mmCIF file of C-alpha atoms in Angstrom:
data_model
loop_
_atom_site.group_PDB
_atom_site.id
_atom_site.type_symbol
_atom_site.label_atom_id
_atom_site.label_comp_id
_atom_site.label_asym_id
_atom_site.label_seq_id
_atom_site.Cartn_x
_atom_site.Cartn_y
_atom_site.Cartn_z
ATOM 1 C CA UNK E 1 11.827 2.791 -20.873
ATOM 2 C CA UNK E 2 12.859 1.853 -17.322
ATOM 3 C CA UNK E 3 16.494 0.961 -16.752
ATOM 4 C CA UNK E 4 17.526 2.061 -20.231
ATOM 5 C CA UNK E 5 16.760 -1.315 -21.800
ATOM 6 C CA UNK E 6 15.911 -1.682 -25.478
ATOM 7 C CA UNK E 7 13.146 -4.206 -26.027
ATOM 8 C CA UNK E 8 12.706 -3.823 -29.770
ATOM 9 C CA UNK E 9 10.447 -1.831 -32.038
ATOM 10 C CA UNK E 10 7.520 -4.280 -31.881
ATOM 11 C CA UNK E 11 7.233 -4.617 -28.119
ATOM 12 C CA UNK E 12 4.295 -2.932 -26.388
ATOM 13 C CA UNK E 13 5.148 -1.771 -22.907
ATOM 14 C CA UNK E 14 2.829 -0.620 -20.117
ATOM 15 C CA UNK E 15 3.996 1.105 -16.979
ATOM 16 C CA UNK E 16 1.967 3.069 -14.505
ATOM 17 C CA UNK E 17 3.119 6.599 -13.940
ATOM 18 C CA UNK E 18 3.471 8.282 -10.547
ATOM 19 C CA UNK E 19 1.350 11.191 -11.675
ATOM 20 C CA UNK E 20 -2.224 10.922 -10.579
ATOM 21 C CA UNK E 21 -5.044 12.271 -12.650
ATOM 22 C CA UNK E 22 -8.555 11.757 -11.313
ATOM 23 C CA UNK E 23 -7.536 8.981 -8.924
ATOM 24 C CA UNK E 24 -9.308 8.171 -5.669
ATOM 25 C CA UNK E 25 -7.164 6.385 -3.115
ATOM 26 C CA UNK E 26 -8.182 4.809 0.160
ATOM 27 C CA UNK E 27 -5.594 4.386 2.901
ATOM 28 C CA UNK E 28 -6.155 1.821 5.629
ATOM 29 C CA UNK E 29 -3.954 2.249 8.695
ATOM 30 C CA UNK E 30 -3.548 0.038 11.735
ATOM 31 C CA UNK E 31 -3.762 1.689 15.152
ATOM 32 C CA UNK E 32 -1.577 -0.992 16.728
ATOM 33 C CA UNK E 33 1.958 0.436 16.959
ATOM 34 C CA UNK E 34 0.480 3.824 16.086
ATOM 35 C CA UNK E 35 3.747 5.539 16.991
ATOM 36 C CA UNK E 36 4.989 3.979 13.721
ATOM 37 C CA UNK E 37 1.821 3.773 11.628
ATOM 38 C CA UNK E 38 1.114 7.486 12.086
ATOM 39 C CA UNK E 39 4.522 8.174 10.534
ATOM 40 C CA UNK E 40 3.785 5.767 7.686
ATOM 41 C CA UNK E 41 0.440 7.484 7.129
ATOM 42 C CA UNK E 42 2.068 10.908 7.102
ATOM 43 C CA UNK E 43 4.525 9.718 4.451
ATOM 44 C CA UNK E 44 1.741 8.134 2.403
ATOM 45 C CA UNK E 45 -0.388 11.276 2.448
ATOM 46 C CA UNK E 46 2.578 13.436 1.498
ATOM 47 C CA UNK E 47 3.391 11.115 -1.414
ATOM 48 C CA UNK E 48 -0.220 11.006 -2.651
ATOM 49 C CA UNK E 49 -0.377 14.803 -2.609
ATOM 50 C CA UNK E 50 2.974 14.999 -4.428
ATOM 51 C CA UNK E 51 1.501 12.734 -7.125
ATOM 52 C CA UNK E 52 -1.263 15.302 -7.590
ATOM 53 C CA UNK E 53 -4.125 13.733 -5.642
ATOM 54 C CA UNK E 54 -6.173 16.359 -3.793
ATOM 55 C CA UNK E 55 -7.246 15.695 -0.197
ATOM 56 C CA UNK E 56 -10.877 15.372 -1.300
ATOM 57 C CA UNK E 57 -9.902 12.215 -3.241
ATOM 58 C CA UNK E 58 -8.095 10.561 -0.322
ATOM 59 C CA UNK E 59 -9.856 8.726 2.495
ATOM 60 C CA UNK E 60 -8.182 7.260 5.585
ATOM 61 C CA UNK E 61 -9.760 4.360 7.475
ATOM 62 C CA UNK E 62 -8.253 3.312 10.800
ATOM 63 C CA UNK E 63 -8.467 -0.315 11.939
ATOM 64 C CA UNK E 64 -7.435 -1.800 15.297
ATOM 65 C CA UNK E 65 -4.542 -3.933 14.034
ATOM 66 C CA UNK E 66 -2.830 -5.521 11.047
ATOM 67 C CA UNK E 67 -5.226 -8.496 11.100
ATOM 68 C CA UNK E 68 -8.118 -6.147 10.375
ATOM 69 C CA UNK E 69 -6.448 -4.558 7.319
ATOM 70 C CA UNK E 70 -7.745 -7.206 4.856
ATOM 71 C CA UNK E 71 -11.284 -6.898 6.211
ATOM 72 C CA UNK E 72 -11.388 -3.140 5.682
ATOM 73 C CA UNK E 73 -9.643 -3.471 2.309
ATOM 74 C CA UNK E 74 -12.271 -5.979 1.186
ATOM 75 C CA UNK E 75 -15.128 -3.750 2.257
ATOM 76 C CA UNK E 76 -13.643 -0.709 0.544
ATOM 77 C CA UNK E 77 -12.670 -2.557 -2.652
ATOM 78 C CA UNK E 78 -16.079 -4.215 -2.998
ATOM 79 C CA UNK E 79 -17.826 -0.920 -2.238
ATOM 80 C CA UNK E 80 -16.334 0.608 -5.351
ATOM 81 C CA UNK E 81 -15.115 4.089 -6.020
ATOM 82 C CA UNK E 82 -11.435 3.429 -5.301
ATOM 83 C CA UNK E 83 -8.745 3.309 -7.949
ATOM 84 C CA UNK E 84 -6.271 1.922 -5.421
ATOM 85 C CA UNK E 85 -5.897 1.152 -1.748
ATOM 86 C CA UNK E 86 -2.908 1.461 0.558
ATOM 87 C CA UNK E 87 -2.607 -0.848 3.589
ATOM 88 C CA UNK E 88 -0.312 0.413 6.372
ATOM 89 C CA UNK E 89 0.702 -1.327 9.563
ATOM 90 C CA UNK E 90 3.601 -2.389 11.739
ATOM 91 C CA UNK E 91 4.173 -5.792 13.293
ATOM 92 C CA UNK E 92 7.131 -5.960 15.681
ATOM 93 C CA UNK E 93 8.530 -9.379 16.566
ATOM 94 C CA UNK E 94 7.861 -10.453 20.113
ATOM 95 C CA UNK E 95 8.680 -13.526 22.128
ATOM 96 C CA UNK E 96 5.927 -15.695 20.671
ATOM 97 C CA UNK E 97 4.778 -17.087 17.323
ATOM 98 C CA UNK E 98 2.029 -14.428 17.225
ATOM 99 C CA UNK E 99 4.281 -12.192 15.106
ATOM 100 C CA UNK E 100 4.367 -14.776 12.322
ATOM 101 C CA UNK E 101 0.626 -15.361 12.404
ATOM 102 C CA UNK E 102 -0.248 -11.666 12.236
ATOM 103 C CA UNK E 103 2.309 -10.839 9.552
ATOM 104 C CA UNK E 104 1.383 -13.831 7.368
ATOM 105 C CA UNK E 105 -2.375 -13.338 7.720
ATOM 106 C CA UNK E 106 -2.150 -9.628 6.916
ATOM 107 C CA UNK E 107 -0.022 -10.225 3.816
ATOM 108 C CA UNK E 108 -2.066 -13.158 2.538
ATOM 109 C CA UNK E 109 -5.337 -11.409 3.287
ATOM 110 C CA UNK E 110 -4.422 -8.233 1.401
ATOM 111 C CA UNK E 111 -3.114 -10.292 -1.504
ATOM 112 C CA UNK E 112 -6.342 -12.298 -1.649
ATOM 113 C CA UNK E 113 -8.522 -9.176 -1.608
ATOM 114 C CA UNK E 114 -6.513 -7.594 -4.419
ATOM 115 C CA UNK E 115 -6.829 -10.728 -6.571
ATOM 116 C CA UNK E 116 -10.515 -11.216 -5.779
ATOM 117 C CA UNK E 117 -11.615 -7.643 -6.417
ATOM 118 C CA UNK E 118 -9.169 -6.483 -9.073
ATOM 119 C CA UNK E 119 -8.478 -3.307 -7.099
ATOM 120 C CA UNK E 120 -4.750 -2.702 -6.673
ATOM 121 C CA UNK E 121 -3.776 -2.735 -3.011
ATOM 122 C CA UNK E 122 -0.262 -1.708 -2.040
ATOM 123 C CA UNK E 123 1.064 -3.528 1.022
ATOM 124 C CA UNK E 124 2.859 -1.259 3.475
ATOM 125 C CA UNK E 125 2.987 -3.369 6.606
ATOM 126 C CA UNK E 126 6.388 -3.288 8.256
ATOM 127 C CA UNK E 127 7.456 -6.609 9.747
ATOM 128 C CA UNK E 128 10.476 -5.870 11.889
ATOM 129 C CA UNK E 129 12.465 -7.298 14.774
ATOM 130 C CA UNK E 130 12.389 -4.170 16.936
ATOM 131 C CA UNK E 131 11.174 -0.593 17.229
ATOM 132 C CA UNK E 132 14.470 0.829 15.987
ATOM 133 C CA UNK E 133 14.044 -0.992 12.663
ATOM 134 C CA UNK E 134 10.493 0.326 12.423
ATOM 135 C CA UNK E 135 11.533 3.929 13.077
ATOM 136 C CA UNK E 136 14.258 3.667 10.426
ATOM 137 C CA UNK E 137 11.612 2.652 7.863
ATOM 138 C CA UNK E 138 8.955 5.134 8.963
ATOM 139 C CA UNK E 139 10.682 8.381 8.108
ATOM 140 C CA UNK E 140 14.084 7.568 9.555
ATOM 141 C CA UNK E 141 17.419 6.693 7.977
ATOM 142 C CA UNK E 142 15.895 4.199 5.528
ATOM 143 C CA UNK E 143 13.140 6.480 4.232
ATOM 144 C CA UNK E 144 9.401 6.162 4.645
ATOM 145 C CA UNK E 145 7.797 2.945 3.459
ATOM 146 C CA UNK E 146 4.400 4.613 3.734
ATOM 147 C CA UNK E 147 5.426 7.027 0.982
ATOM 148 C CA UNK E 148 6.883 4.187 -1.100
ATOM 149 C CA UNK E 149 3.690 2.184 -0.715
ATOM 150 C CA UNK E 150 1.471 5.110 -1.704
ATOM 151 C CA UNK E 151 3.560 5.706 -4.834
ATOM 152 C CA UNK E 152 3.251 2.002 -5.698
ATOM 153 C CA UNK E 153 -0.534 2.252 -5.352
ATOM 154 C CA UNK E 154 -0.648 5.210 -7.753
ATOM 155 C CA UNK E 155 1.578 3.381 -10.236
ATOM 156 C CA UNK E 156 -0.618 0.282 -10.087
ATOM 157 C CA UNK E 157 -3.830 2.288 -10.519
ATOM 158 C CA UNK E 158 -2.339 3.962 -13.582
ATOM 159 C CA UNK E 159 -1.043 0.652 -14.917
ATOM 160 C CA UNK E 160 -4.513 -0.880 -14.583
ATOM 161 C CA UNK E 161 -5.886 2.055 -16.586
ATOM 162 C CA UNK E 162 -3.327 1.431 -19.355
ATOM 163 C CA UNK E 163 -3.780 -2.327 -19.634
ATOM 164 C CA UNK E 164 -6.455 -3.730 -21.924
ATOM 165 C CA UNK E 165 -9.706 -4.514 -20.087
ATOM 166 C CA UNK E 166 -10.401 -8.004 -18.841
ATOM 167 C CA UNK E 167 -12.775 -10.089 -20.961
#
């Protein structure tokens, strides 16, 4: 029972565990800002292994940038064989509106693919003001969001296994 709450004797509760048993996970990583995304990927792979997923059940697909993440996620999700996907990228604010377009399209695109396909997709795209903020979130002082995102993907895959099937 998360948080120590008491819900009552009649309440059914589902929660995906962080322990992976027979899960296949696809990781999609953006090459743009690779000095950050490589760190996110490293954290994600470490977390997936710590959950018990062997390397043979992990696939990494590189895409040019954050805008291409939803396209690859759609292809992988519709192709089948994945219990969860992890989308990793880094969009650093610049001087133009382009930052907003890329960040919004990546987030909305991944969300749409997850809803359309029913495959859980964890969103690990950093949207930051500068490189220092990105480094802090990619293995620096604030942890590694790649690892956090991979753990979320495992939890969602396990949750989907626990929930009753769709009609």
